[in-house]
Each structure stands twice: as C-alpha cells, then as structure tokens.
mmCIF file of N, CA and C in Angstrom:
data_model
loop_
_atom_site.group_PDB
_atom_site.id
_atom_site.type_symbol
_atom_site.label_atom_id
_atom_site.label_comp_id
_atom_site.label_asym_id
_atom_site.label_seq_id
_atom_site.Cartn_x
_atom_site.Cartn_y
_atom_site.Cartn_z
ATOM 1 N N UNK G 278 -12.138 35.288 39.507
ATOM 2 C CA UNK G 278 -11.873 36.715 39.587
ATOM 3 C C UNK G 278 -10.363 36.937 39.688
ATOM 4 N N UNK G 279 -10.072 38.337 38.921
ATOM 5 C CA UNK G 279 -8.699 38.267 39.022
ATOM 6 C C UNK G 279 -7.826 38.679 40.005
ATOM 7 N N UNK G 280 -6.759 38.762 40.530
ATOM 8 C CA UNK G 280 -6.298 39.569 41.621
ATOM 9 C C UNK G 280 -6.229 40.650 41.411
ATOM 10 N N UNK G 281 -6.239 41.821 42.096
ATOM 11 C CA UNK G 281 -6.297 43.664 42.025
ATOM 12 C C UNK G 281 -5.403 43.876 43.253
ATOM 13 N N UNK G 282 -5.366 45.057 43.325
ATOM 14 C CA UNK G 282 -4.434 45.916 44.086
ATOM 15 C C UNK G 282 -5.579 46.431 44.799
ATOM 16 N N UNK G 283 -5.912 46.326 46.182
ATOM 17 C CA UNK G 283 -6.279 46.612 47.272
ATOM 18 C C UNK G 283 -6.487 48.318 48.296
ATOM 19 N N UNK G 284 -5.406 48.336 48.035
ATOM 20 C CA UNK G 284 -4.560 49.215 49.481
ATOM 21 C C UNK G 284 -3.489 49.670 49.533
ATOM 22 N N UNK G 285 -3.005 50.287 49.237
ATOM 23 C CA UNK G 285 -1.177 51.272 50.023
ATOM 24 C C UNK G 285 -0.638 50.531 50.862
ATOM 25 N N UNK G 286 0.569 49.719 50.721
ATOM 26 C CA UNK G 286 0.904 49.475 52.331
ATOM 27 C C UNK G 286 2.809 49.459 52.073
ATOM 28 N N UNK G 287 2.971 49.378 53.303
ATOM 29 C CA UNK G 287 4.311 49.379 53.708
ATOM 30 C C UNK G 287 5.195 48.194 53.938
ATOM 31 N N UNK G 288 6.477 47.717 54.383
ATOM 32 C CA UNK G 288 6.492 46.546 54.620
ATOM 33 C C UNK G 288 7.735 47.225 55.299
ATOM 34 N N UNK G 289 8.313 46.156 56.732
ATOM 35 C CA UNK G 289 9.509 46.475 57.574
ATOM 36 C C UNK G 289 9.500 45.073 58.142
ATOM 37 N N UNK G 290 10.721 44.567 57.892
ATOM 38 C CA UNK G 290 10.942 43.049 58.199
ATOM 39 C C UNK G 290 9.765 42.458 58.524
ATOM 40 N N UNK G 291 9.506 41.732 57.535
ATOM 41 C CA UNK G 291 8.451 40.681 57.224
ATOM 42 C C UNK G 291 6.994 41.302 57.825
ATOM 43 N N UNK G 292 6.648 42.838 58.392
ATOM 44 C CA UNK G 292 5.764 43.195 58.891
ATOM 45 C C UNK G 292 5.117 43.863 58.103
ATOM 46 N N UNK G 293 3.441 44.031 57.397
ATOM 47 C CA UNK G 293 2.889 44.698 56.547
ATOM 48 C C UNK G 293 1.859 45.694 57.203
ATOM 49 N N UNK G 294 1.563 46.464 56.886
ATOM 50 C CA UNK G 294 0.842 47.810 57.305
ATOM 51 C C UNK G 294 0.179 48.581 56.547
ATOM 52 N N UNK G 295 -1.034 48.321 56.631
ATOM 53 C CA UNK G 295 -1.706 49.145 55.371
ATOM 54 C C UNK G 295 -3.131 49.916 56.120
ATOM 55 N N UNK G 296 -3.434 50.336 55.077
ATOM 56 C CA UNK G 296 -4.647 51.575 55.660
ATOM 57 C C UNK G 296 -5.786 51.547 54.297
ATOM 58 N N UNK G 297 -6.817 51.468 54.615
ATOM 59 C CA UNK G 297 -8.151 51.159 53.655
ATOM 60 C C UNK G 297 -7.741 52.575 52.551
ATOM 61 N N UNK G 298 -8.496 52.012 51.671
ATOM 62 C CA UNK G 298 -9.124 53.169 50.385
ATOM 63 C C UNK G 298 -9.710 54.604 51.037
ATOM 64 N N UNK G 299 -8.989 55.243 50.991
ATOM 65 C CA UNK G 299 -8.442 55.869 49.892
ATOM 66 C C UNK G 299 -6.930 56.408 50.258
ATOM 67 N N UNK G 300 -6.027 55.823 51.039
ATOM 68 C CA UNK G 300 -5.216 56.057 51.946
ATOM 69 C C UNK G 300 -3.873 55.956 50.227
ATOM 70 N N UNK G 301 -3.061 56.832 51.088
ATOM 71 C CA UNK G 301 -1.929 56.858 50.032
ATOM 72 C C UNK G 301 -0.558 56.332 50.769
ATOM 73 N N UNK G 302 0.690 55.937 50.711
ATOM 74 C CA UNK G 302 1.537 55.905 50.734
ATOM 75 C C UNK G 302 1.836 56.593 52.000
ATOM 76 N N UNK G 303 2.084 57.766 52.121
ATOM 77 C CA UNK G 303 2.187 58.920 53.146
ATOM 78 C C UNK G 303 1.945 58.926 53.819
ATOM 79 N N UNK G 304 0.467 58.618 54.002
ATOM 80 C CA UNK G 304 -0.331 58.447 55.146
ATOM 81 C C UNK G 304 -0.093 57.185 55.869
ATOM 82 N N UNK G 305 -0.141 56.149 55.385
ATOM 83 C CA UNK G 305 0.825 54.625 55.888
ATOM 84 C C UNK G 305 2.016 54.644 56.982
ATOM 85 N N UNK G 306 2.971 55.232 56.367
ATOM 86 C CA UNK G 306 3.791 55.849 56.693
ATOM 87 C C UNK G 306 4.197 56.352 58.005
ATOM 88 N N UNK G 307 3.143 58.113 57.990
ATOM 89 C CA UNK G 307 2.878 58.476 58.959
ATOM 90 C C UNK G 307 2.064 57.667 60.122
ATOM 91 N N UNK G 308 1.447 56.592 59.784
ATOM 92 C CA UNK G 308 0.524 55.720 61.146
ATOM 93 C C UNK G 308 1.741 54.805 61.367
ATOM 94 N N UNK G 309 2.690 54.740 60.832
ATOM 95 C CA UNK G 309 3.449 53.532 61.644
ATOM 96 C C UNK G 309 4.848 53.853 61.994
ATOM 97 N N UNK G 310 4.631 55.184 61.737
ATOM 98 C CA UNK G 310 5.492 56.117 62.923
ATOM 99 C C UNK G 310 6.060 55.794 64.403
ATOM 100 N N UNK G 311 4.509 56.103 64.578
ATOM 101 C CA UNK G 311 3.958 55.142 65.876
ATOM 102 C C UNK G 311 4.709 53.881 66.378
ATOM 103 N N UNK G 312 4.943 53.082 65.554
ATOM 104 C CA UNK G 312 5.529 51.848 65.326
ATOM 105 C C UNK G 312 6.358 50.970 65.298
ATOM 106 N N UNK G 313 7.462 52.165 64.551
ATOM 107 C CA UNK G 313 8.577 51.446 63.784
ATOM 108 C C UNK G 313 9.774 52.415 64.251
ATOM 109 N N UNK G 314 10.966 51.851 64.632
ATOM 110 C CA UNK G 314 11.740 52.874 64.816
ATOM 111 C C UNK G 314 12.037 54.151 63.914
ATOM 112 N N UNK G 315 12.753 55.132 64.629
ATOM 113 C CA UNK G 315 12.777 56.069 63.740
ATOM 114 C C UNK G 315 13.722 55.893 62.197
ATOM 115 N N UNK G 316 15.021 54.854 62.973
ATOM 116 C CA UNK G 316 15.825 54.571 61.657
ATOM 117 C C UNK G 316 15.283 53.600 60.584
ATOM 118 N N UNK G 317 14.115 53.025 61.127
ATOM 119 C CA UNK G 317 13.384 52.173 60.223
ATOM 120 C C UNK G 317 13.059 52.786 58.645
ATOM 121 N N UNK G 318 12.124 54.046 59.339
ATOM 122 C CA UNK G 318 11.358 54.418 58.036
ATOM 123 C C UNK G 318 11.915 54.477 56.712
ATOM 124 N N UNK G 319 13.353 54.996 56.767
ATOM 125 C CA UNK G 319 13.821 54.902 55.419
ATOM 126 C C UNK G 319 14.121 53.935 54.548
ATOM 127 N N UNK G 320 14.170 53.214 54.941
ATOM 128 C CA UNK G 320 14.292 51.565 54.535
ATOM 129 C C UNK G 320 13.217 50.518 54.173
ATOM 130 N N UNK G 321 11.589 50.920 54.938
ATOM 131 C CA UNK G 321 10.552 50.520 54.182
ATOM 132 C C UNK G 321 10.347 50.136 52.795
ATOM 133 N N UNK G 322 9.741 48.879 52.587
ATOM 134 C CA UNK G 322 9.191 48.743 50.901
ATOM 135 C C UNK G 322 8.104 49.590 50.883
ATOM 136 N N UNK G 323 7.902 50.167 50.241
ATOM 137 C CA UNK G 323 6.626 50.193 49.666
ATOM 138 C C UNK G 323 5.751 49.575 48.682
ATOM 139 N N UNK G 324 4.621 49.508 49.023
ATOM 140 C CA UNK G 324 4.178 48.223 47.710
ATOM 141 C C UNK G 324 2.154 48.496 48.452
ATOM 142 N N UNK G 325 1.866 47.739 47.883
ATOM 143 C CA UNK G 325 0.452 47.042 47.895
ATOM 144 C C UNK G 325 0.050 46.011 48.291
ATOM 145 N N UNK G 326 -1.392 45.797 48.775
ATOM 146 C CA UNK G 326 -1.841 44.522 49.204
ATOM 147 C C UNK G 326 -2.706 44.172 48.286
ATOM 148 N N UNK G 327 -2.677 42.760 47.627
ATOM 149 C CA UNK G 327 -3.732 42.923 46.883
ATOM 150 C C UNK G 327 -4.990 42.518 47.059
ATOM 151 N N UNK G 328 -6.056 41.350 46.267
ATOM 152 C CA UNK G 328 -7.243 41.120 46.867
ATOM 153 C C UNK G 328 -6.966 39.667 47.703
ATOM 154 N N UNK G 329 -5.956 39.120 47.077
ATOM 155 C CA UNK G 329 -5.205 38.105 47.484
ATOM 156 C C UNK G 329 -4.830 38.227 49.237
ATOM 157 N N UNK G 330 -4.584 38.865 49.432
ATOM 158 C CA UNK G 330 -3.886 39.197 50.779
ATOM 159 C C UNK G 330 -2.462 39.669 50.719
ATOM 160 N N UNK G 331 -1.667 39.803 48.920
ATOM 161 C CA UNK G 331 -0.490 39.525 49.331
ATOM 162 C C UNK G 331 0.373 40.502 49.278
ATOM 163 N N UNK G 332 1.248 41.225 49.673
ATOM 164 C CA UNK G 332 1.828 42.090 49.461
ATOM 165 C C UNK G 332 2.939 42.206 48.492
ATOM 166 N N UNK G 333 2.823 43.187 47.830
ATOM 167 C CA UNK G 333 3.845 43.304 46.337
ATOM 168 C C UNK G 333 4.254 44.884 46.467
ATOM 169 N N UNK G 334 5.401 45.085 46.017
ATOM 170 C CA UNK G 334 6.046 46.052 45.661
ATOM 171 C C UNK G 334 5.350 46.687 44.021
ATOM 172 N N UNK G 335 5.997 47.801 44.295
ATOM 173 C CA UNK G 335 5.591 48.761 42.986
ATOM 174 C C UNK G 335 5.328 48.414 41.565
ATOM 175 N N UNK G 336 6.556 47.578 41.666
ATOM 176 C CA UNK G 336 6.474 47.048 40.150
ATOM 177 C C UNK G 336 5.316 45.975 39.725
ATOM 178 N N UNK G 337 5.559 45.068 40.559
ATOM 179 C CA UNK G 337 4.509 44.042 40.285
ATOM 180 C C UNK G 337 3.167 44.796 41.049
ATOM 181 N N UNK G 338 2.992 45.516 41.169
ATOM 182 C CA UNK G 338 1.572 45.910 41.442
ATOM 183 C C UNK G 338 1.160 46.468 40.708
ATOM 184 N N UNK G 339 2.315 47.307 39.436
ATOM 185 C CA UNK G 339 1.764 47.964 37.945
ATOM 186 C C UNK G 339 0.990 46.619 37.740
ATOM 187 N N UNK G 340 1.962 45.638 37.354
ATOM 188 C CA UNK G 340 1.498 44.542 36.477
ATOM 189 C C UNK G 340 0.259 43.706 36.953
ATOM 190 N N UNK G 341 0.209 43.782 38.033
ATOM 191 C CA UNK G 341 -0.955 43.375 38.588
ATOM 192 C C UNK G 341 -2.786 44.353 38.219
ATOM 193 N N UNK G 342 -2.526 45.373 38.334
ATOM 194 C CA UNK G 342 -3.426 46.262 38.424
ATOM 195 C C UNK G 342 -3.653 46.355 36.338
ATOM 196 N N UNK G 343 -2.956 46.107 35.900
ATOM 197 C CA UNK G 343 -3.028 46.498 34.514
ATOM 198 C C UNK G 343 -3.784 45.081 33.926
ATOM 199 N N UNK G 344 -3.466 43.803 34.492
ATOM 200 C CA UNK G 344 -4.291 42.640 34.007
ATOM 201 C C UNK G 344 -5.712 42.288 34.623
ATOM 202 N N UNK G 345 -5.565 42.957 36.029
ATOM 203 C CA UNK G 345 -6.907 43.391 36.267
ATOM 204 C C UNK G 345 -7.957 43.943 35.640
ATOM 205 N N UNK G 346 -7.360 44.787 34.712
ATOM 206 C CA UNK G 346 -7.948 45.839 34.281
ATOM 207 C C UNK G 346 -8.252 47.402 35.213
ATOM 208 N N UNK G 347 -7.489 47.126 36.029
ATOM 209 C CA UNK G 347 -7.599 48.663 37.265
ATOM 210 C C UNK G 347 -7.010 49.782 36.329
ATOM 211 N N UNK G 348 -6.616 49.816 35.300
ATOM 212 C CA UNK G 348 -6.699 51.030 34.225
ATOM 213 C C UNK G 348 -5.920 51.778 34.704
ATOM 214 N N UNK G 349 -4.400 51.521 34.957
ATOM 215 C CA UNK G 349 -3.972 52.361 36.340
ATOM 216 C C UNK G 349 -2.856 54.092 35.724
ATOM 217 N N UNK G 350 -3.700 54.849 35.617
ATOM 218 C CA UNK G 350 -3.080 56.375 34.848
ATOM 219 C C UNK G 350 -1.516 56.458 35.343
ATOM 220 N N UNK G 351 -0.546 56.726 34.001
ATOM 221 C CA UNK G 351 0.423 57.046 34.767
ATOM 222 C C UNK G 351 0.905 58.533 34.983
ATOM 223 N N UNK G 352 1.629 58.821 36.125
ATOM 224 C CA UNK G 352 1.668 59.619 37.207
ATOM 225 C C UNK G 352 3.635 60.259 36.672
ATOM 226 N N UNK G 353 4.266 59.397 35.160
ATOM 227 C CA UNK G 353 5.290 60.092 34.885
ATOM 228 C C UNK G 353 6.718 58.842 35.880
ATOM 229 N N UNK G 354 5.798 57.956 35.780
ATOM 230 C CA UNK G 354 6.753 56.471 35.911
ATOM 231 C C UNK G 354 6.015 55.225 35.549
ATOM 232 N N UNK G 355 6.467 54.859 34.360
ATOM 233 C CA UNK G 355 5.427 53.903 33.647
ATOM 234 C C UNK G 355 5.919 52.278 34.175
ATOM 235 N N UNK G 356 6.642 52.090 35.021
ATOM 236 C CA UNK G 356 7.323 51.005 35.827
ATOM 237 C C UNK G 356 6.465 50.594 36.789
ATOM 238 N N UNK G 357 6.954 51.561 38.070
ATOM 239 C CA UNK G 357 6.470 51.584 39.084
ATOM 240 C C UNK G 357 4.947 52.134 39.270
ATOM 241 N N UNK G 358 4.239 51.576 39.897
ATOM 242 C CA UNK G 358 2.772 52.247 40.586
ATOM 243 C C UNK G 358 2.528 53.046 41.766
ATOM 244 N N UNK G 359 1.934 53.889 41.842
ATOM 245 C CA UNK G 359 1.647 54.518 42.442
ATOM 246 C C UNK G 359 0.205 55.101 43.103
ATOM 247 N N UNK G 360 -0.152 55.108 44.817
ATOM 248 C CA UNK G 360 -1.637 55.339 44.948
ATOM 249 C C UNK G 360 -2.492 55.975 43.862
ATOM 250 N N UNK G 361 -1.831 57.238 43.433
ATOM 251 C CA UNK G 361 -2.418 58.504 42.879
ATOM 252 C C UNK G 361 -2.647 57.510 40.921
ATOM 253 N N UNK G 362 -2.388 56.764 40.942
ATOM 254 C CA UNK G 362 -2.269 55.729 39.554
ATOM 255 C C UNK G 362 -3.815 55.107 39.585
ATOM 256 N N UNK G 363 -4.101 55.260 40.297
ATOM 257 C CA UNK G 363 -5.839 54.249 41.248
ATOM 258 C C UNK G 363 -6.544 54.803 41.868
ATOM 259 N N UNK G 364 -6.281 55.044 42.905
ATOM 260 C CA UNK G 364 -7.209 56.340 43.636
ATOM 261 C C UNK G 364 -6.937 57.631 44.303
#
C-alpha cells in the first residue's frame, strides 16, 4: 500500500501536532496555542502526517497525495497542498 497524507499537522522544533480528519491547518494551530509560546507560532512548518507516521511539509505532501492517488483539487497553488485540497 502506498503512503497517503493522513492529517494537518504542525511542526515546532522537532515537535509534531496534529488533529484527526477532518481538522484543517487552523484548527492545529489554534490547539497548540495552548502549547507553544506565543513567539513560536509564526515560525511553525506546516505540513502533514502521513500513513507512514511521517511528517512532510506542503510540498512533498502534494507529491505524496498525487501518487497515492488522493486526487488532491487545487485550491490556486499547484505546488504546495493544502487541507481544503483533501478534505
């Protein structure tokens, strides 16, 4: 089976944070608020987890999700991926 894109998640020095289906970006985010300092947030990766466990940034999570076959619509950035690209 092939690897897929999972989940939304975040990343802040070597720490990953994600939130089940159907969770977006935003919402991630906002739960690790909680969390992460305030000067943190801007500096977050954003990326994906995949079925793998592994976490990837935008780009390689297009490419990931497209050999999957996750069919992933684009959203007006044909690079980068995005929740709203999947679910």
């Amino acid at each position: 089976m092939r690897e897929r894109i999972v989940s939304a998640a975040i990343q802040y020095q070597g720490v990953t944070i994600s939130l089940p289906l159907p969770a977006r970006h935003a919402q991630v985010l906002h739960c690790a608020e909680q969390f992460l300092p305030e000067q943190a947030l801007p500096t977050v990766c954003q990326g994906f987890l995949t079925s793998e466990g592994r976490f990837v940034n935008r780009v390689q999570a297009r490419q990931i999700a497209f050999v999957a076959g996750q069919e992933p619509k684009t959203t007006g950035n044909e690079r980068d991926l995005f929740s709203e690209d999947l679910w």
